[in-house]
Amino acid sequence: MRIDRFLSQNRIIELKSRDFAAALGELLDVALPAGTPAAMRDTLRRTLEERQASMPTSVGGNYITVPNVVAMIDPPFVFAVGRLPDAEPVVPAPEPAAPAPAEGAPVPAVPPAEAAPRAPVAGTLNAGPRIIFLVLASSKTRMYHRVLSEIAHALADADFLTRIRGAASLKDFRAEISKLLKGVSRQAQDHESGMNRLIGKAAQRLARGTKCSVMLMFADTFRTPPLLEHFVYPTFKVVIVSEENYDFHSDAGEKPEVITVRSFGNHRMSQLRAAMFIGLMRGIIRPSDRVCCIGGTSRSNRLDSVLVIDVANEFPTVMTSRANDLVPQKVRPEVLERTIALATELAVEGREGKPVGTMFVVGECEKIRPHTRPLLLNPLSGFAREDRNITGAFVEETVKELALIDGAFVIDHDGVIDSAGSQITATYPGAKPPLASGYGTRHAAAWAISKAVDCAAVVVSASGQITLFRHGEPIVLLERSASRTI
């Protein structure tokens, strides 16, 4: 991580205060954005004081202190650095007057003792650190302790301490601090790049040893897509999974395929099942393929996980044995893919801060309608077909709003939404839904309609799980349970 971007030059200042609390106040004034409530600033200052009192954070022989706290800020980190003015001479404490000798007593011929220096006053900085390096970390960052450790280690470097002590002007002081952080950033990037190359090579050896035919790379591991260009696997089919539809390219071999899937949280490879299903649906991945997956925590810039998957074992046999039957007849693959994407957004985001449960049935409407009945007047009635096509650019918000009402969306093979708020009345004679515990009436209805009609039923649970039903077979595309995350 480039931590030098979290410290601007105007946040490196000469402190005026000698009191620690007042010095923290000066640093918070330059660190926090304009308009920050005074109550928040005071709370942070008090918290920093309490933490410093209970757990001092001095480095470099007590020359530098690094107060730090987690705060409700938008960027991952905000730094501010202040240097105390040269310490003033310490005035010796006056010697207490010796009691006068008793009348007639001899005066001792002892030379007066040298005045002892006065102990430093608690709460002042005269005898303490000379530099305060303030670290504010966002409550959302996962790299708080790592970055703090890297900064403390760099600040304790003997060469840096020598240079910073010799920085006479504010300009020189700022230059030394900036140089220090750029060095930390460069070391971290070199370490990450080296580690990523090692894992990339190990993944390639593993893929060859296990006879994989596909390399599945999770691009959201990286903060910037160009990093992917360093990972070239010319002997494998390369598939990129990402939240964004980047135009990735490879320096060797054919251009990689890109599957766009929304990520659920920061879990490693959380898009895996949905991405593999879309890959099967498009024909990018075959039922007989063995796939080597490589990724890490979202936006961490670090690869740390390699996983080998047999496609035939990951999905039901009825699906993989008939890969061309994953999509109902006459249904355009991009229609089902867009439906899954909208379902994922509803599972991840909810609506108006609340979890949403709904169902999408995709197939030939003429065959689906006999198995449905309206729960309310169709809110999409009267709109032009192009205005209610699920692949359109402006229908997304309408679908998300209508997902709040009970019932299912019925979507025609060409993507036109036929109805919303429809009750599924399908039954399958002589069969009982073989569903696991935890599935409700929405899943039972999806099972029944997928058995009765050649369609795909996508269920979004209020818990965040997404299940696709095809021929009565449930395929979990996204689940919230931590048991399937790594």
PDB file of N, CA, C and O in Angstrom, residues 23-63:
ATOM      1  N   ALA A  23      -1.003  19.929  21.827  1.00  0.00           N
ATOM      2  CA  ALA A  23      -0.296  19.526  20.615  1.00  0.00           C
ATOM      3  C   ALA A  23      -1.156  18.583  19.777  1.00  0.00           C
ATOM      4  O   ALA A  23      -1.217  18.696  18.549  1.00  0.00           O
ATOM      5  N   LEU A  24      -1.840  17.649  20.439  1.00  0.00           N
ATOM      6  CA  LEU A  24      -2.765  16.771  19.710  1.00  0.00           C
ATOM      7  C   LEU A  24      -3.868  17.574  19.047  1.00  0.00           C
ATOM      8  O   LEU A  24      -4.290  17.282  17.919  1.00  0.00           O
ATOM      9  N   GLY A  25      -4.353  18.599  19.731  1.00  0.00           N
ATOM     10  CA  GLY A  25      -5.379  19.458  19.158  1.00  0.00           C
ATOM     11  C   GLY A  25      -4.901  20.137  17.887  1.00  0.00           C
ATOM     12  O   GLY A  25      -5.644  20.229  16.895  1.00  0.00           O
ATOM     13  N   GLU A  26      -3.652  20.606  17.883  1.00  0.00           N
ATOM     14  CA  GLU A  26      -3.086  21.229  16.681  1.00  0.00           C
ATOM     15  C   GLU A  26      -3.039  20.238  15.516  1.00  0.00           C
ATOM     16  O   GLU A  26      -3.380  20.580  14.373  1.00  0.00           O
ATOM     17  N   LEU A  27      -2.593  19.025  15.808  1.00  0.00           N
ATOM     18  CA  LEU A  27      -2.492  18.017  14.753  1.00  0.00           C
ATOM     19  C   LEU A  27      -3.870  17.595  14.241  1.00  0.00           C
ATOM     20  O   LEU A  27      -4.059  17.379  13.037  1.00  0.00           O
ATOM     21  N   LEU A  28      -4.841  17.462  15.139  1.00  0.00           N
ATOM     22  CA  LEU A  28      -6.193  17.109  14.705  1.00  0.00           C
ATOM     23  C   LEU A  28      -6.800  18.211  13.842  1.00  0.00           C
ATOM     24  O   LEU A  28      -7.570  17.932  12.918  1.00  0.00           O
ATOM     25  N   ASP A  29      -6.454  19.445  14.122  1.00  0.00           N
ATOM     26  CA  ASP A  29      -6.973  20.562  13.329  1.00  0.00           C
ATOM     27  C   ASP A  29      -6.556  20.451  11.864  1.00  0.00           C
ATOM     28  O   ASP A  29      -7.320  20.794  10.962  1.00  0.00           O
ATOM     29  N   VAL A  30      -5.312  19.999  11.619  1.00  0.00           N
ATOM     30  CA  VAL A  30      -4.856  19.879  10.234  1.00  0.00           C
ATOM     31  C   VAL A  30      -5.207  18.517   9.627  1.00  0.00           C
ATOM     32  O   VAL A  30      -5.271  18.379   8.398  1.00  0.00           O
ATOM     33  N   ALA A  31      -5.436  17.510  10.476  1.00  0.00           N
ATOM     34  CA  ALA A  31      -5.723  16.166   9.964  1.00  0.00           C
ATOM     35  C   ALA A  31      -7.175  15.990   9.554  1.00  0.00           C
ATOM     36  O   ALA A  31      -7.468  15.356   8.536  1.00  0.00           O
ATOM     37  N   LEU A  32      -8.088  16.549  10.338  1.00  0.00           N
ATOM     38  CA  LEU A  32      -9.512  16.373  10.067  1.00  0.00           C
ATOM     39  C   LEU A  32      -9.990  17.363   9.020  1.00  0.00           C
ATOM     40  O   LEU A  32      -9.511  18.497   8.960  1.00  0.00           O
ATOM     41  N   PRO A  33     -10.956  16.961   8.188  1.00  0.00           N
ATOM     42  CA  PRO A  33     -11.452  17.873   7.161  1.00  0.00           C
ATOM     43  C   PRO A  33     -12.212  19.048   7.771  1.00  0.00           C
ATOM     44  O   PRO A  33     -12.710  18.964   8.902  1.00  0.00           O
ATOM     45  N   ALA A  34     -12.268  20.131   7.013  1.00  0.00           N
ATOM     46  CA  ALA A  34     -13.005  21.307   7.480  1.00  0.00           C
ATOM     47  C   ALA A  34     -14.467  20.932   7.708  1.00  0.00           C
ATOM     48  O   ALA A  34     -15.054  20.162   6.955  1.00  0.00           O
ATOM     49  N   GLY A  35     -15.032  21.478   8.750  1.00  0.00           N
ATOM     50  CA  GLY A  35     -16.425  21.180   9.067  1.00  0.00           C
ATOM     51  C   GLY A  35     -16.611  20.006  10.001  1.00  0.00           C
ATOM     52  O   GLY A  35     -17.753  19.654  10.328  1.00  0.00           O
ATOM     53  N   THR A  36     -15.504  19.381  10.432  1.00  0.00           N
ATOM     54  CA  THR A  36     -15.633  18.283  11.391  1.00  0.00           C
ATOM     55  C   THR A  36     -16.194  18.813  12.699  1.00  0.00           C
ATOM     56  O   THR A  36     -15.701  19.813  13.228  1.00  0.00           O
ATOM     57  N   PRO A  37     -17.242  18.188  13.243  1.00  0.00           N
ATOM     58  CA  PRO A  37     -17.829  18.685  14.497  1.00  0.00           C
ATOM     59  C   PRO A  37     -16.800  18.754  15.619  1.00  0.00           C
ATOM     60  O   PRO A  37     -15.940  17.881  15.749  1.00  0.00           O
ATOM     61  N   ALA A  38     -16.909  19.799  16.411  1.00  0.00           N
ATOM     62  CA  ALA A  38     -15.972  19.978  17.527  1.00  0.00           C
ATOM     63  C   ALA A  38     -16.052  18.817  18.512  1.00  0.00           C
ATOM     64  O   ALA A  38     -15.041  18.420  19.108  1.00  0.00           O
ATOM     65  N   ALA A  39     -17.257  18.269  18.665  1.00  0.00           N
ATOM     66  CA  ALA A  39     -17.426  17.149  19.608  1.00  0.00           C
ATOM     67  C   ALA A  39     -16.613  15.935  19.163  1.00  0.00           C
ATOM     68  O   ALA A  39     -16.005  15.244  19.991  1.00  0.00           O
ATOM     69  N   MET A  40     -16.577  15.678  17.857  1.00  0.00           N
ATOM     70  CA  MET A  40     -15.800  14.543  17.345  1.00  0.00           C
ATOM     71  C   MET A  40     -14.312  14.784  17.566  1.00  0.00           C
ATOM     72  O   MET A  40     -13.571  13.878  17.976  1.00  0.00           O
ATOM     73  N   ARG A  41     -13.862  16.020  17.310  1.00  0.00           N
ATOM     74  CA  ARG A  41     -12.453  16.351  17.499  1.00  0.00           C
ATOM     75  C   ARG A  41     -12.058  16.171  18.959  1.00  0.00           C
ATOM     76  O   ARG A  41     -11.009  15.581  19.267  1.00  0.00           O
ATOM     77  N   ASP A  42     -12.895  16.647  19.877  1.00  0.00           N
ATOM     78  CA  ASP A  42     -12.582  16.543  21.304  1.00  0.00           C
ATOM     79  C   ASP A  42     -12.578  15.093  21.765  1.00  0.00           C
ATOM     80  O   ASP A  42     -11.756  14.689  22.592  1.00  0.00           O
ATOM     81  N   THR A  43     -13.508  14.300  21.223  1.00  0.00           N
ATOM     82  CA  THR A  43     -13.555  12.881  21.588  1.00  0.00           C
ATOM     83  C   THR A  43     -12.289  12.157  21.140  1.00  0.00           C
ATOM     84  O   THR A  43     -11.709  11.361  21.887  1.00  0.00           O
ATOM     85  N   LEU A  44     -11.839  12.459  19.922  1.00  0.00           N
ATOM     86  CA  LEU A  44     -10.612  11.840  19.422  1.00  0.00           C
ATOM     87  C   LEU A  44      -9.412  12.247  20.275  1.00  0.00           C
ATOM     88  O   LEU A  44      -8.546  11.426  20.592  1.00  0.00           O
ATOM     89  N   ARG A  45      -9.359  13.531  20.630  1.00  0.00           N
ATOM     90  CA  ARG A  45      -8.232  14.010  21.437  1.00  0.00           C
ATOM     91  C   ARG A  45      -8.195  13.298  22.785  1.00  0.00           C
ATOM     92  O   ARG A  45      -7.137  12.843  23.236  1.00  0.00           O
ATOM     93  N   ARG A  46      -9.362  13.195  23.439  1.00  0.00           N
ATOM     94  CA  ARG A  46      -9.413  12.530  24.753  1.00  0.00           C
ATOM     95  C   ARG A  46      -9.020  11.053  24.627  1.00  0.00           C
ATOM     96  O   ARG A  46      -8.294  10.515  25.476  1.00  0.00           O
ATOM     97  N   THR A  47      -9.509  10.411  23.579  1.00  0.00           N
ATOM     98  CA  THR A  47      -9.179   8.996  23.372  1.00  0.00           C
ATOM     99  C   THR A  47      -7.681   8.807  23.164  1.00  0.00           C
ATOM    100  O   THR A  47      -7.064   7.887  23.716  1.00  0.00           O
ATOM    101  N   LEU A  48      -7.083   9.685  22.364  1.00  0.00           N
ATOM    102  CA  LEU A  48      -5.644   9.610  22.130  1.00  0.00           C
ATOM    103  C   LEU A  48      -4.862   9.830  23.419  1.00  0.00           C
ATOM    104  O   LEU A  48      -3.865   9.140  23.683  1.00  0.00           O
ATOM    105  N   GLU A  49      -5.308  10.788  24.241  1.00  0.00           N
ATOM    106  CA  GLU A  49      -4.636  11.035  25.520  1.00  0.00           C
ATOM    107  C   GLU A  49      -4.709   9.809  26.423  1.00  0.00           C
ATOM    108  O   GLU A  49      -3.709   9.416  27.046  1.00  0.00           O
ATOM    109  N   GLU A  50      -5.896   9.205  26.500  1.00  0.00           N
ATOM    110  CA  GLU A  50      -6.075   8.043  27.371  1.00  0.00           C
ATOM    111  C   GLU A  50      -5.224   6.869  26.895  1.00  0.00           C
ATOM    112  O   GLU A  50      -4.595   6.174  27.703  1.00  0.00           O
ATOM    113  N   ARG A  51      -5.195   6.649  25.573  1.00  0.00           N
ATOM    114  CA  ARG A  51      -4.391   5.550  25.033  1.00  0.00           C
ATOM    115  C   ARG A  51      -2.903   5.782  25.298  1.00  0.00           C
ATOM    116  O   ARG A  51      -2.164   4.862  25.627  1.00  0.00           O
ATOM    117  N   GLN A  52      -2.480   7.047  25.141  1.00  0.00           N
ATOM    118  CA  GLN A  52      -1.071   7.359  25.351  1.00  0.00           C
ATOM    119  C   GLN A  52      -0.673   7.183  26.812  1.00  0.00           C
ATOM    120  O   GLN A  52       0.436   6.751  27.123  1.00  0.00           O
ATOM    121  N   ALA A  53      -1.594   7.520  27.717  1.00  0.00           N
ATOM    122  CA  ALA A  53      -1.303   7.380  29.140  1.00  0.00           C
ATOM    123  C   ALA A  53      -1.201   5.907  29.553  1.00  0.00           C
ATOM    124  O   ALA A  53      -0.378   5.536  30.388  1.00  0.00           O
ATOM    125  N   SER A  54      -2.060   5.068  28.940  1.00  0.00           N
ATOM    126  CA  SER A  54      -2.064   3.653  29.322  1.00  0.00           C
ATOM    127  C   SER A  54      -1.045   2.832  28.556  1.00  0.00           C
ATOM    128  O   SER A  54      -0.569   1.801  29.034  1.00  0.00           O
ATOM    129  N   MET A  55      -0.695   3.274  27.345  1.00  0.00           N
ATOM    130  CA  MET A  55       0.217   2.505  26.518  1.00  0.00           C
ATOM    131  C   MET A  55       1.061   3.459  25.678  1.00  0.00           C
ATOM    132  O   MET A  55       0.699   3.807  24.553  1.00  0.00           O
ATOM    133  N   PRO A  56       2.185   3.935  26.195  1.00  0.00           N
ATOM    134  CA  PRO A  56       3.029   4.878  25.449  1.00  0.00           C
ATOM    135  C   PRO A  56       3.494   4.284  24.120  1.00  0.00           C
ATOM    136  O   PRO A  56       3.716   3.079  24.014  1.00  0.00           O
ATOM    137  N   THR A  57       3.614   5.155  23.128  1.00  0.00           N
ATOM    138  CA  THR A  57       3.967   4.692  21.778  1.00  0.00           C
ATOM    139  C   THR A  57       5.245   5.365  21.298  1.00  0.00           C
ATOM    140  O   THR A  57       5.336   5.803  20.148  1.00  0.00           O
ATOM    141  N   SER A  58       6.223   5.490  22.154  1.00  0.00           N
ATOM    142  CA  SER A  58       7.468   6.170  21.790  1.00  0.00           C
ATOM    143  C   SER A  58       8.397   5.242  21.029  1.00  0.00           C
ATOM    144  O   SER A  58       8.480   4.048  21.318  1.00  0.00           O
ATOM    145  N   VAL A  59       9.107   5.794  20.044  1.00  0.00           N
ATOM    146  CA  VAL A  59      10.112   5.061  19.284  1.00  0.00           C
ATOM    147  C   VAL A  59      11.343   5.948  19.157  1.00  0.00           C
ATOM    148  O   VAL A  59      11.300   7.156  19.412  1.00  0.00           O
ATOM    149  N   GLY A  60      12.460   5.339  18.749  1.00  0.00           N
ATOM    150  CA  GLY A  60      13.668   6.121  18.545  1.00  0.00           C
ATOM    151  C   GLY A  60      14.212   6.722  19.808  1.00  0.00           C
ATOM    152  O   GLY A  60      14.588   7.899  19.839  1.00  0.00           O
ATOM    153  N   GLY A  61      14.238   5.923  20.881  1.00  0.00           N
ATOM    154  CA  GLY A  61      14.765   6.444  22.136  1.00  0.00           C
ATOM    155  C   GLY A  61      13.922   7.566  22.708  1.00  0.00           C
ATOM    156  O   GLY A  61      14.447   8.551  23.226  1.00  0.00           O
ATOM    157  N   ASN A  62      12.608   7.456  22.573  1.00  0.00           N
ATOM    158  CA  ASN A  62      11.666   8.443  23.111  1.00  0.00           C
ATOM    159  C   ASN A  62      11.707   9.787  22.368  1.00  0.00           C
ATOM    160  O   ASN A  62      11.164  10.786  22.820  1.00  0.00           O
ATOM    161  N   TYR A  63      12.356   9.793  21.177  1.00  0.00           N
ATOM    162  CA  TYR A  63      12.435  11.031  20.405  1.00  0.00           C
ATOM    163  C   TYR A  63      11.146  11.281  19.619  1.00  0.00           C
ATOM    164  O   TYR A  63      10.790  12.412  19.339  1.00  0.00           O
TER     165      TYR A  63
END
